[in-house]
PDB file of C-alpha atoms in Angstrom:
ATOM      1  CA  MET N  24      94.604  88.995  94.547  1.00 93.00           C
ATOM      2  CA  TYR N  25      94.782  92.798  93.663  1.00 94.00           C
ATOM      3  CA  ILE N  26      97.061  94.515  90.959  1.00 96.00           C
ATOM      4  CA  ALA N  27      98.493  97.892  91.817  1.00 97.00           C
ATOM      5  CA  ASP N  28     100.878 100.328  90.115  1.00 96.00           C
ATOM      6  CA  LEU N  29     102.092 102.636  93.099  1.00 95.00           C
ATOM      7  CA  HIS N  30     105.106 104.263  91.273  1.00 92.00           C
ATOM      8  CA  ILE N  31     103.157 106.870  89.143  1.00 90.00           C
ATOM      9  CA  HIS N  32     103.807 110.507  88.198  1.00 90.00           C
ATOM     10  CA  SER N  33     101.717 113.125  87.785  1.00 91.00           C
ATOM     11  CA  ARG N  34     101.824 115.333  84.109  1.00 90.00           C
ATOM     12  CA  TYR N  35     103.617 117.911  86.569  1.00 90.00           C
ATOM     13  CA  SER N  36     106.829 115.780  86.781  1.00 87.00           C
ATOM     14  CA  ARG N  37     109.706 115.938  84.192  1.00 81.00           C
ATOM     15  CA  ALA N  38     109.535 114.192  81.000  1.00 79.00           C
ATOM     16  CA  THR N  39     105.775 112.579  81.731  1.00 83.00           C
ATOM     17  CA  SER N  40     103.113 113.010  79.475  1.00 86.00           C
ATOM     18  CA  LYS N  41     100.565 115.946  79.583  1.00 85.00           C
ATOM     19  CA  ASP N  42      97.903 113.447  79.713  1.00 86.00           C
ATOM     20  CA  CYS N  43      98.899 112.166  82.889  1.00 89.00           C
ATOM     21  CA  ALA N  44      95.673 113.493  84.576  1.00 94.00           C
ATOM     22  CA  PRO N  45      93.624 111.452  86.824  1.00 96.00           C
ATOM     23  CA  GLU N  46      91.054 110.461  84.369  1.00 95.00           C
ATOM     24  CA  HIS N  47      93.510 109.108  81.782  1.00 94.00           C
ATOM     25  CA  LEU N  48      95.245 106.873  85.054  1.00 95.00           C
ATOM     26  CA  ASP N  49      91.611 105.724  85.785  1.00 95.00           C
ATOM     27  CA  LEU N  50      91.219 104.927  82.093  1.00 93.00           C
ATOM     28  CA  TRP N  51      94.576 102.704  81.426  1.00 92.00           C
ATOM     29  CA  ALA N  52      94.482 101.300  84.995  1.00 94.00           C
ATOM     30  CA  ARG N  53      90.900  99.731  83.503  1.00 93.00           C
ATOM     31  CA  ARG N  54      92.408  98.776  80.218  1.00 91.00           C
ATOM     32  CA  LYS N  55      95.408  97.159  82.255  1.00 92.00           C
ATOM     33  CA  GLY N  56      93.099  95.555  84.598  1.00 92.00           C
ATOM     34  CA  ILE N  57      95.039  97.365  87.582  1.00 96.00           C
ATOM     35  CA  HIS N  58      92.918  97.439  90.834  1.00 97.00           C
ATOM     36  CA  ILE N  59      95.064 100.124  92.888  1.00 98.00           C
ATOM     37  CA  THR N  60      96.829 103.056  91.522  1.00 97.00           C
ATOM     38  CA  GLY N  61      98.920 105.675  93.035  1.00 97.00           C
ATOM     39  CA  THR N  62      98.351 109.193  92.565  1.00 96.00           C
ATOM     40  CA  GLY N  63     102.032 110.186  92.685  1.00 93.00           C
ATOM     41  CA  ASP N  64     103.170 113.831  93.594  1.00 94.00           C
ATOM     42  CA  PHE N  65     101.301 114.173  96.169  1.00 95.00           C
ATOM     43  CA  THR N  66     103.869 117.338  96.975  1.00 93.00           C
ATOM     44  CA  HIS N  67     102.537 119.438  94.126  1.00 95.00           C
ATOM     45  CA  PRO N  68      99.623 121.939  95.113  1.00 96.00           C
ATOM     46  CA  ALA N  69      98.407 121.934  91.401  1.00 96.00           C
ATOM     47  CA  TRP N  70      98.396 118.313  91.662  1.00 96.00           C
ATOM     48  CA  ARG N  71      96.728 118.091  94.616  1.00 96.00           C
ATOM     49  CA  GLU N  72      94.072 120.341  93.698  1.00 97.00           C
ATOM     50  CA  GLU N  73      92.889 118.589  90.602  1.00 97.00           C
ATOM     51  CA  LEU N  74      93.229 114.938  92.307  1.00 98.00           C
ATOM     52  CA  ASN N  75      90.326 116.957  95.333  1.00 97.00           C
ATOM     53  CA  GLU N  76      88.392 118.179  92.690  1.00 98.00           C
ATOM     54  CA  LYS N  77      88.332 114.806  90.352  1.00 98.00           C
ATOM     55  CA  LEU N  78      88.474 111.973  93.236  1.00 98.00           C
ATOM     56  CA  GLU N  79      86.184 110.870  95.618  1.00 98.00           C
ATOM     57  CA  PRO N  80      86.388 108.935  98.598  1.00 98.00           C
ATOM     58  CA  ALA N  81      85.761 105.255  98.610  1.00 97.00           C
ATOM     59  CA  GLU N  82      86.837 102.745 101.169  1.00 95.00           C
ATOM     60  CA  ASP N  83      88.852 103.959 104.305  1.00 94.00           C
ATOM     61  CA  GLY N  84      92.263 105.071 102.454  1.00 95.00           C
ATOM     62  CA  PHE N  85      91.062 105.101  99.163  1.00 98.00           C
ATOM     63  CA  TYR N  86      89.412 107.094  96.068  1.00 98.00           C
ATOM     64  CA  VAL N  87      87.439 106.916  92.939  1.00 98.00           C
ATOM     65  CA  LEU N  88      87.446 108.834  90.004  1.00 97.00           C
ATOM     66  CA  LYS N  89      84.089 110.788  90.145  1.00 97.00           C
ATOM     67  CA  ASP N  90      81.886 109.645  87.473  1.00 93.00           C
ATOM     68  CA  GLU N  91      81.599 112.966  85.276  1.00 96.00           C
ATOM     69  CA  TYR N  92      85.782 112.613  85.003  1.00 95.00           C
ATOM     70  CA  ARG N  93      85.644 108.714  83.706  1.00 92.00           C
ATOM     71  CA  PHE N  94      86.118 108.260  80.108  1.00 89.00           C
ATOM     72  CA  ARG N  95      83.734 105.706  78.568  1.00 83.00           C
ATOM     73  CA  ASN N  96      85.511 103.287  76.265  1.00 74.00           C
ATOM     74  CA  ASP N  97      84.479 100.654  74.349  1.00 72.00           C
ATOM     75  CA  LEU N  98      88.133  98.894  74.562  1.00 71.00           C
ATOM     76  CA  VAL N  99      87.940  98.623  78.505  1.00 72.00           C
ATOM     77  CA  PRO N 100      86.286  95.330  79.347  1.00 64.00           C
ATOM     78  CA  GLY N 101      83.944  95.076  82.319  1.00 63.00           C
ATOM     79  CA  GLU N 102      83.226  97.686  84.806  1.00 78.00           C
ATOM     80  CA  MET N 103      85.922  97.760  87.285  1.00 87.00           C
ATOM     81  CA  ILE N 104      86.465 100.987  88.943  1.00 94.00           C
ATOM     82  CA  PRO N 105      90.080 100.904  90.098  1.00 97.00           C
ATOM     83  CA  ARG N 106      90.964 102.702  93.082  1.00 98.00           C
ATOM     84  CA  PHE N 107      93.484 105.651  94.002  1.00 98.00           C
ATOM     85  CA  VAL N 108      96.088 105.644  96.922  1.00 98.00           C
ATOM     86  CA  VAL N 109      97.817 108.897  97.996  1.00 98.00           C
ATOM     87  CA  THR N 110     101.508 108.375  96.934  1.00 97.00           C
ATOM     88  CA  GLY N 111     104.664 110.156  96.504  1.00 95.00           C
ATOM     89  CA  GLU N 112     108.325 109.698  96.075  1.00 92.00           C
ATOM     90  CA  ILE N 113     111.319 110.539  97.545  1.00 91.00           C
ATOM     91  CA  SER N 114     114.268 109.865  94.832  1.00 89.00           C
ATOM     92  CA  SER N 115     117.861 109.446  96.376  1.00 93.00           C
ATOM     93  CA  ILE N 116     120.884 109.752  93.830  1.00 93.00           C
ATOM     94  CA  TYR N 117     124.394 108.747  94.816  1.00 93.00           C
ATOM     95  CA  LYS N 118     127.622 107.774  93.598  1.00 94.00           C
ATOM     96  CA  LYS N 119     129.203 103.912  94.332  1.00 93.00           C
ATOM     97  CA  ASN N 120     132.220 102.576  92.800  1.00 94.00           C
ATOM     98  CA  GLY N 121     131.918 105.741  90.224  1.00 95.00           C
ATOM     99  CA  LYS N 122     128.653 104.641  89.012  1.00 95.00           C
ATOM    100  CA  THR N 123     125.419 107.299  89.769  1.00 95.00           C
ATOM    101  CA  ARG N 124     122.865 105.053  91.552  1.00 94.00           C
ATOM    102  CA  LYS N 125     118.890 106.102  92.211  1.00 92.00           C
ATOM    103  CA  VAL N 126     116.619 105.116  94.583  1.00 93.00           C
ATOM    104  CA  HIS N 127     112.884 105.404  94.857  1.00 90.00           C
ATOM    105  CA  ASN N 128     111.371 105.441  98.329  1.00 94.00           C
ATOM    106  CA  LEU N 129     107.338 105.364  97.928  1.00 95.00           C
ATOM    107  CA  ILE N 130     105.070 107.292 100.312  1.00 96.00           C
ATOM    108  CA  ILE N 131     101.832 105.940 101.311  1.00 97.00           C
ATOM    109  CA  LEU N 132      99.650 108.336 102.226  1.00 97.00           C
ATOM    110  CA  PRO N 133      96.078 107.524 104.509  1.00 96.00           C
ATOM    111  CA  GLY N 134      94.739 110.302 102.498  1.00 96.00           C
ATOM    112  CA  LEU N 135      94.598 113.904 100.910  1.00 96.00           C
ATOM    113  CA  GLU N 136      93.993 116.016 103.987  1.00 95.00           C
ATOM    114  CA  GLU N 137      97.358 114.261 104.784  1.00 96.00           C
ATOM    115  CA  ALA N 138      99.135 115.044 101.737  1.00 95.00           C
ATOM    116  CA  GLU N 139      97.741 118.827 102.394  1.00 94.00           C
ATOM    117  CA  ARG N 140      99.573 118.764 105.957  1.00 94.00           C
ATOM    118  CA  ILE N 141     102.592 117.383 104.686  1.00 90.00           C
TER     119      ILE N 141
END
């Protein structure tokens, strides 16, 4: 069984922590026992550039944080290394019966090269 958090946003999203960088996503995934985390926001060029710099390929479609960016922390149990998968979101907002509705559809890509093409 794997635990995944695919609905992630980068620090380039509105109302998101400026600490929402790959090294922090890796640290918190390890602290929480999350095996797979999305990258979020693959359409943002500066975020893609940062992902290309800080992540390296692991298994097909997955990436890991490069060792030099990994925070060492005594509060993190074990040596589990979370995998990153390239994700983004389409946010559809509409009104129905006088109420605003929001639907977030996640997009999962096979890699950073495909994100660059899109």
